[in-house]
Tab-separated table of C-alpha atoms in Angstrom:
chain	number	residue	atom	x	y	z
A	21	MET	CA	-20.731	-3.902	19.066
A	22	PRO	CA	-20.489	-3.289	15.354
A	23	THR	CA	-18.951	-5.934	13.095
A	24	PHE	CA	-16.480	-3.437	11.404
A	25	SER	CA	-14.512	-0.635	12.778
A	26	PHE	CA	-12.993	1.637	10.121
A	27	LEU	CA	-9.839	3.210	11.461
A	28	THR	CA	-9.006	6.511	9.579
A	29	THR	CA	-6.269	8.929	10.490
A	30	ALA	CA	-6.525	12.281	8.822
A	31	TYR	CA	-3.666	14.790	8.181
A	32	GLN	CA	-3.643	17.390	5.440
A	33	THR	CA	-6.348	15.504	3.516
A	34	GLU	CA	-9.141	18.031	3.830
A	35	ASP	CA	-9.744	17.705	0.107
A	36	TYR	CA	-10.327	13.933	0.174
A	37	LEU	CA	-11.792	13.088	3.597
A	38	ARG	CA	-15.480	13.677	2.755
A	39	ASP	CA	-15.315	11.243	-0.210
A	40	THR	CA	-13.678	8.699	2.152
A	41	ILE	CA	-16.443	9.114	4.757
A	42	GLU	CA	-19.123	8.976	2.038
A	43	SER	CA	-17.717	5.637	0.864
A	44	VAL	CA	-18.218	4.200	4.256
A	45	VAL	CA	-21.669	5.650	4.630
A	46	ALA	CA	-22.670	4.047	1.315
A	47	GLN	CA	-22.034	0.514	2.602
A	48	THR	CA	-24.802	-1.903	1.859
A	49	ASN	CA	-24.164	-3.630	5.197
A	50	PRO	CA	-24.701	-0.884	7.764
A	51	ASP	CA	-23.037	-2.776	10.642
A	52	TRP	CA	-20.077	-0.584	10.978
A	53	GLU	CA	-18.558	2.351	12.852
A	54	LEU	CA	-15.894	4.895	11.581
A	55	VAL	CA	-13.428	6.415	13.905
A	56	VAL	CA	-11.655	9.437	12.355
A	57	VAL	CA	-8.567	10.793	14.053
A	58	ASP	CA	-7.783	14.343	13.367
A	59	ASN	CA	-4.088	13.870	13.520
A	60	GLY	CA	-2.931	17.426	13.660
A	61	MET	CA	-5.771	19.447	15.238
A	62	SER	CA	-7.178	20.685	11.869
A	63	GLU	CA	-10.396	22.755	12.145
A	64	PRO	CA	-11.447	21.990	8.667
A	65	ILE	CA	-11.038	18.272	9.262
A	66	ALA	CA	-12.981	18.556	12.525
A	67	ALA	CA	-15.754	20.452	10.655
A	68	ILE	CA	-16.002	17.761	7.978
A	69	VAL	CA	-16.397	15.012	10.462
A	70	GLY	CA	-18.686	17.156	12.514
A	71	SER	CA	-21.116	17.529	9.607
A	72	TYR	CA	-21.917	13.875	10.168
A	73	ALA	CA	-22.805	14.345	13.817
A	74	GLU	CA	-26.372	12.907	13.247
A	75	ASP	CA	-24.856	9.553	12.432
A	76	ALA	CA	-23.731	8.069	15.786
A	77	ARG	CA	-21.544	5.542	13.939
A	78	ILE	CA	-19.181	8.286	12.914
A	79	ARG	CA	-16.834	9.595	15.722
A	80	LEU	CA	-14.016	12.114	15.883
A	81	VAL	CA	-10.867	11.917	17.986
A	82	ARG	CA	-8.634	14.812	18.010
A	83	GLN	CA	-4.830	14.882	18.847
A	84	GLU	CA	-1.537	16.554	17.898
A	85	ASN	CA	0.198	14.898	15.058
A	86	ARG	CA	1.687	11.511	16.176
A	87	GLY	CA	2.544	10.251	12.735
A	88	TYR	CA	0.642	7.913	10.529
A	89	ASP	CA	0.865	4.840	12.781
A	90	GLY	CA	0.151	6.935	15.803
A	91	GLY	CA	-3.072	8.140	14.275
A	92	VAL	CA	-4.152	4.643	13.336
A	93	MET	CA	-3.358	3.284	16.807
A	94	ALA	CA	-5.422	6.149	18.412
A	95	ALA	CA	-8.360	5.213	16.275
A	96	ALA	CA	-7.987	1.628	17.295
A	97	ALA	CA	-7.891	2.600	20.932
A	98	HIS	CA	-11.406	4.145	20.503
A	99	ALA	CA	-12.783	1.377	18.302
A	100	THR	CA	-15.379	-1.042	19.547
A	101	GLY	CA	-15.943	-3.266	16.624
A	102	GLU	CA	-15.216	-6.997	16.141
A	103	TYR	CA	-13.032	-6.379	13.153
A	104	PHE	CA	-10.537	-3.440	12.554
A	105	VAL	CA	-10.341	-1.949	8.933
A	106	VAL	CA	-7.648	0.619	8.329
A	107	LEU	CA	-8.790	3.160	5.709
A	108	ASP	CA	-6.651	6.160	4.809
A	109	SER	CA	-8.367	9.488	4.571
A	110	ASP	CA	-7.726	9.793	0.780
A	111	ASP	CA	-8.886	6.288	-0.102
A	112	GLN	CA	-12.247	4.711	-0.244
A	113	VAL	CA	-14.086	1.323	0.041
A	114	LEU	CA	-16.723	0.221	-2.493
A	115	PRO	CA	-20.330	-0.165	-1.310
A	116	THR	CA	-20.154	-3.902	-0.915
A	117	PHE	CA	-16.903	-4.038	1.035
A	118	CYS	CA	-18.651	-4.891	4.361
A	119	GLU	CA	-21.323	-7.126	2.770
A	120	VAL	CA	-18.871	-9.331	0.880
A	121	ILE	CA	-16.111	-9.590	3.599
A	122	GLY	CA	-18.868	-10.057	6.279
A	123	ARG	CA	-20.272	-12.929	4.305
A	124	VAL	CA	-16.885	-14.611	4.237
A	125	LEU	CA	-16.383	-14.144	8.001
A	126	THR	CA	-19.850	-15.469	8.788
A	127	GLY	CA	-19.341	-18.489	6.549
A	128	GLU	CA	-16.005	-19.455	8.100
A	129	PRO	CA	-15.809	-18.066	11.648
A	130	GLY	CA	-12.298	-19.392	12.185
A	131	ILE	CA	-10.909	-16.846	9.756
A	132	ASP	CA	-8.984	-14.028	11.468
A	133	ALA	CA	-8.417	-11.495	8.614
A	134	VAL	CA	-9.858	-11.022	5.050
A	135	GLY	CA	-8.180	-8.790	2.429
A	136	CYS	CA	-9.222	-7.876	-0.978
A	137	ASP	CA	-7.985	-6.238	-4.282
A	138	ALA	CA	-8.349	-2.578	-4.974
A	139	VAL	CA	-9.273	-0.334	-7.902
A	140	ARG	CA	-6.617	2.360	-8.506
A	141	PHE	CA	-7.820	5.809	-9.443
A	142	ASP	CA	-6.263	9.224	-9.994
A	143	ASP	CA	-7.173	12.632	-8.624
A	144	SER	CA	-9.653	13.204	-11.444
A	145	GLY	CA	-11.525	10.127	-10.414
A	146	ALA	CA	-10.507	8.142	-13.460
A	147	GLU	CA	-9.953	4.459	-12.732
A	148	LEU	CA	-6.829	2.632	-14.010
A	149	PRO	CA	-7.319	-0.671	-15.791
A	150	VAL	CA	-4.735	-2.444	-13.759
A	151	GLY	CA	-5.737	-3.246	-10.139
A	152	TYR	CA	-3.600	-3.045	-7.001
A	153	TYR	CA	-2.196	-6.604	-7.042
A	154	ARG	CA	-1.409	-6.537	-10.792
A	155	SER	CA	0.322	-3.144	-10.134
A	156	THR	CA	2.560	-4.810	-7.604
A	157	ASN	CA	3.493	-7.610	-9.886
A	158	VAL	CA	1.318	-10.221	-8.386
A	159	LYS	CA	0.448	-12.430	-11.334
A	160	ARG	CA	-1.555	-15.172	-9.540
A	161	ARG	CA	-5.186	-14.525	-8.856
A	162	PRO	CA	-5.739	-14.583	-4.988
A	163	ASP	CA	-7.457	-17.727	-3.954
A	164	PRO	CA	-9.815	-17.152	-0.908
A	165	ALA	CA	-9.865	-20.871	-0.121
A	166	ARG	CA	-6.098	-20.800	0.668
A	167	ARG	CA	-4.684	-19.572	3.911
A	168	LEU	CA	-1.900	-17.013	3.360
A	169	THR	CA	1.540	-18.307	4.131
A	170	LEU	CA	4.886	-16.654	5.007
A	171	THR	CA	6.165	-17.818	1.579
A	172	ASP	CA	3.237	-16.005	-0.112
A	173	LEU	CA	3.910	-12.897	1.938
A	174	LEU	CA	7.676	-12.813	1.334
A	175	GLY	CA	7.129	-13.492	-2.289
A	176	GLY	CA	5.156	-10.251	-2.586
A	177	LEU	CA	1.484	-11.174	-1.881
A	178	VAL	CA	1.047	-8.652	0.869
A	179	PRO	CA	-2.617	-8.027	1.630
A	180	TYR	CA	-3.952	-4.606	0.532
A	181	TYR	CA	-3.845	-2.582	3.649
A	182	THR	CA	-7.677	-2.077	3.902
A	183	ALA	CA	-8.465	-5.471	5.288
A	184	ALA	CA	-10.756	-6.747	8.006
A	185	ILE	CA	-8.622	-7.943	11.035
A	186	ARG	CA	-10.069	-9.539	14.024
A	187	ARG	CA	-9.760	-7.276	17.042
A	188	GLU	CA	-8.066	-10.031	19.156
A	189	ALA	CA	-5.463	-10.678	16.461
A	190	TRP	CA	-4.747	-6.997	15.902
A	191	GLN	CA	-4.184	-6.461	19.601
A	192	ALA	CA	-2.152	-9.627	20.041
A	193	VAL	CA	0.392	-8.520	17.390
A	194	GLY	CA	0.385	-4.903	18.357
A	195	GLY	CA	-1.621	-3.478	15.517
A	196	TYR	CA	0.306	-0.760	13.677
A	197	ASP	CA	2.940	-0.325	16.330
A	198	ARG	CA	5.918	-1.006	14.344
A	199	GLY	CA	8.311	-1.392	17.164
A	200	SER	CA	11.057	0.498	15.134
A	201	ALA	CA	10.990	3.496	12.930
A	202	GLU	CA	13.094	1.561	10.442
A	203	LEU	CA	10.122	-0.729	9.603
A	204	HIS	CA	6.762	-0.253	7.696
A	205	GLU	CA	3.679	-1.012	9.708
A	206	SER	CA	1.678	-2.227	6.690
A	207	VAL	CA	4.193	-5.103	6.125
A	208	VAL	CA	5.180	-5.916	9.673
A	209	ILE	CA	1.594	-6.413	10.880
A	210	TRP	CA	1.234	-9.351	8.325
A	211	ILE	CA	4.547	-10.878	9.078
A	212	ARG	CA	3.568	-11.000	12.825
A	213	MET	CA	0.187	-12.460	12.000
A	214	VAL	CA	0.688	-14.940	9.260
A	215	GLY	CA	2.230	-17.802	11.440
A	216	SER	CA	-0.578	-17.864	14.044
A	217	TYR	CA	-3.615	-16.551	12.255
A	218	ASP	CA	-5.765	-17.494	9.329
A	219	ILE	CA	-5.523	-14.773	6.640
A	220	ARG	CA	-7.491	-14.989	3.405
A	221	ILE	CA	-7.417	-12.707	0.315
A	222	LEU	CA	-10.356	-12.213	-2.004
A	223	PRO	CA	-9.860	-11.486	-5.683
A	224	GLN	CA	-12.639	-8.952	-5.840
A	225	ARG	CA	-11.734	-5.180	-6.032
A	226	LEU	CA	-13.674	-3.929	-2.902
A	227	ALA	CA	-11.575	-0.795	-2.268
A	228	ARG	CA	-10.324	2.224	-4.160
A	229	PHE	CA	-6.685	3.255	-3.856
A	230	ARG	CA	-6.001	6.884	-4.808
A	231	LEU	CA	-2.762	7.716	-6.829
A	232	ARG	CA	-2.267	11.298	-5.822
A	233	GLY	CA	-0.489	13.838	-7.966
A	234	ASP	CA	1.413	15.270	-4.925
A	235	SER	CA	2.533	11.813	-3.676
A	236	MET	CA	6.129	10.776	-2.914
A	237	THR	CA	6.470	9.335	-6.484
A	238	ARG	CA	7.491	12.863	-7.464
A	239	ASP	CA	10.341	12.857	-5.011
A	240	PRO	CA	13.241	10.540	-5.870
A	241	GLN	CA	14.833	10.583	-2.401
A	242	LYS	CA	11.513	9.799	-0.670
A	243	VAL	CA	11.019	6.831	-2.961
A	244	ASP	CA	14.392	5.447	-2.323
A	245	ALA	CA	14.022	5.906	1.361
A	246	PHE	CA	10.633	4.193	1.225
A	247	VAL	CA	12.063	1.159	-0.734
A	248	ALA	CA	14.819	0.804	1.820
A	249	GLU	CA	12.140	0.714	4.512
A	250	LEU	CA	10.347	-2.036	2.634
A	251	GLU	CA	13.588	-4.058	2.250
A	252	ARG	CA	14.240	-3.822	6.071
A	253	SER	CA	10.611	-4.763	6.782
A	254	PHE	CA	10.648	-7.875	4.633
A	255	SER	CA	14.119	-8.850	5.892
A	256	TRP	CA	12.856	-8.501	9.484
A	257	ALA	CA	10.947	-11.710	8.935
A	258	ASP	CA	14.232	-13.611	9.026
A	259	PRO	CA	12.959	-16.870	7.525
A	260	THR	CA	14.623	-20.271	8.185
A	261	ASP	CA	12.715	-22.322	5.626
A	262	PRO	CA	14.617	-22.467	2.158
A	263	ARG	CA	11.371	-21.680	0.315
A	264	GLU	CA	10.724	-18.691	2.375
A	265	GLN	CA	14.252	-17.484	1.960
A	266	ALA	CA	14.053	-17.949	-1.778
A	267	ALA	CA	10.809	-15.909	-1.858
A	268	LEU	CA	12.386	-13.121	0.169
A	269	ASP	CA	15.461	-13.035	-2.075
A	270	HIS	CA	13.262	-12.780	-5.132
A	271	THR	CA	11.346	-9.809	-3.591
A	272	LEU	CA	14.509	-8.056	-2.439
A	273	ARG	CA	15.935	-8.409	-5.986
A	274	THR	CA	12.851	-6.875	-7.439
A	275	PHE	CA	13.060	-3.885	-5.091
A	276	ARG	CA	16.677	-3.390	-5.990
A	277	TYR	CA	15.888	-3.765	-9.651
A	278	TRP	CA	13.463	-0.965	-9.540
A	279	THR	CA	15.776	1.191	-7.444
A	280	GLU	CA	18.598	0.865	-10.067
A	281	LEU	CA	16.263	1.359	-12.936
A	282	ARG	CA	14.955	4.635	-11.523
A	283	ARG	CA	18.582	5.801	-10.966
A	284	ALA	CA	19.442	4.941	-14.590
A	285	GLN	CA	16.339	6.844	-15.853
A	286	ARG	CA	17.103	9.892	-13.698
A	287	ALA	CA	20.695	9.856	-14.813
A	288	LEU	CA	19.516	9.879	-18.466
A	289	LEU	CA	17.473	13.022	-17.662
A	290	ALA	CA	20.522	14.669	-16.144
A	291	ARG	CA	22.658	13.669	-19.289
A	292	ASP	CA	25.019	11.566	-17.167
A	293	ASP	CA	25.499	8.574	-19.468
A	294	ALA	CA	28.118	6.921	-17.334
A	295	ALA	CA	25.895	6.905	-14.232
A	296	ALA	CA	22.889	5.761	-16.260
A	297	LEU	CA	24.847	2.820	-17.726
A	298	ARG	CA	26.275	1.863	-14.306
A	299	ALA	CA	22.714	1.794	-12.844
A	300	ALA	CA	21.202	-0.059	-15.802
A	301	ARG	CA	23.865	-2.732	-15.457
A	302	ALA	CA	23.084	-3.002	-11.767
A	303	ALA	CA	19.406	-3.308	-12.524
A	304	PHE	CA	20.106	-6.077	-15.121
A	305	GLY	CA	22.181	-7.839	-12.449
A	306	GLN	CA	19.159	-8.061	-10.143
A	307	ARG	CA	16.620	-8.971	-12.886
A	308	ARG	CA	17.524	-9.711	-16.489
A	309	THR	CA	14.771	-7.807	-18.258
A	310	LEU	CA	14.374	-6.407	-21.677
A	311	ARG	CA	13.909	-2.936	-20.225
A	312	ALA	CA	17.283	-2.880	-18.476
A	313	ALA	CA	18.889	-4.515	-21.401
A	314	ALA	CA	17.477	-2.010	-23.798
A	315	ILE	CA	18.854	0.942	-21.786
A	316	ILE	CA	22.314	-0.647	-21.587
A	317	LEU	CA	22.258	-1.325	-25.400
A	318	ALA	CA	21.068	2.161	-26.208
A	319	LEU	CA	23.734	3.866	-23.967
A	320	SER	CA	26.460	1.696	-25.292
A	321	ALA	CA	25.648	1.983	-28.906
A	322	PHE	CA	24.273	5.510	-29.555
A	323	PRO	CA	23.873	7.714	-26.458
A	324	GLU	CA	24.088	10.897	-28.519
A	325	GLY	CA	21.304	9.703	-30.812
A	326	LEU	CA	19.165	8.706	-27.769
A	327	ARG	CA	19.441	12.267	-26.388
A	328	ARG	CA	18.334	13.841	-29.710
A	329	ILE	CA	14.990	12.096	-29.682
A	330	HIS	CA	12.727	15.012	-28.651
A	331	PRO	CA	10.071	13.046	-26.801
A	332	MET	CA	12.656	11.105	-24.744
A	333	LYS	CA	12.736	13.387	-21.670
A	334	GLN	CA	8.983	13.188	-21.175
A	335	ARG	CA	8.833	9.408	-21.686
A	336	VAL	CA	11.583	8.787	-19.282
A	337	GLN	CA	10.055	11.101	-16.704
A	338	THR	CA	6.800	9.147	-17.144
A	339	ARG	CA	8.587	5.873	-16.646
A	340	ILE	CA	10.163	7.124	-13.484
A	341	THR	CA	6.915	8.119	-12.045
A	342	HIS	CA	5.279	4.852	-13.121
A	343	ALA	CA	8.194	2.749	-11.617
A	344	ALA	CA	8.009	4.676	-8.406
A	345	GLY	CA	4.238	4.225	-8.351
A	346	ARG	CA	4.644	0.408	-8.573
A	347	VAL	CA	6.825	0.478	-5.500
A	348	VAL	CA	4.760	2.835	-3.534
A	349	SER	CA	1.567	1.026	-4.218
A	350	PHE	CA	3.206	-2.205	-2.930
A	351	VAL	CA	1.819	-1.203	0.419
A	352	LYS	CA	-0.147	1.828	1.310
A	353	GLY	CA	2.220	4.194	3.058
């Protein structure tokens, strides 16, 4: 039985899958297996995995497309490892992932799950200076000596999705079975686990999270739908402790702030000053930030002058994409 089972579902990621596999093959700790689910019966994906046939640790499972969570669950059903590690077919792990996390698990056998930070990189391979947690507005450095609490989780400290989860814990909470299409599996699994299992987060960046140019951040409707899914997922926790409720309220306000700010920025591009002003005021009502206040002031004082600034459209579009990226990278969806 290997220590780590990487669970990878692949659908329309032929351009990225080989790099994902190579990142696992490069592990300094060789005690792993990789289960790749061809989640859509793609001959190119099957051929990529087949090219590693000499490595018995890499196995292929083929099925018709059953959605992202269905692909992960299929990989889990074929996994034999002690710890399950979800790894998307366009992302990667750094060579020391298994070594560092394995050392933690060996040192404290009572720990049930270990997460880490991640490097963000674009399609050119260039790494962004801000890591995953900072990009999701987590300002406190994760402390691996502290057990994750529901207050932490509801306050936004959601473990990066590529984490090592003990098989028994995964199975006990249902893994990536959301139970409802209205919820997001990468949030719900941690809410189910946090009360009964010891979860730790390492500050080291041991994974690589790809920001794809063709991602949902380019589609406003998909981003808004995704944020609504996140809101439902966090609210599903239904906390009773006042501190937990306060943490949840703060996170929900943050989601709504970014939603309204994106609406204001899109309205600016559409030259709809009234809609932009309404959305900016709604954003300011959720979080009293200088950014929202600046949009309100600019629209109230000199909207025509604002539109005449030539680079404005490009800057606003860039801000929309960055704002959407912050929300989408909150969990890996």
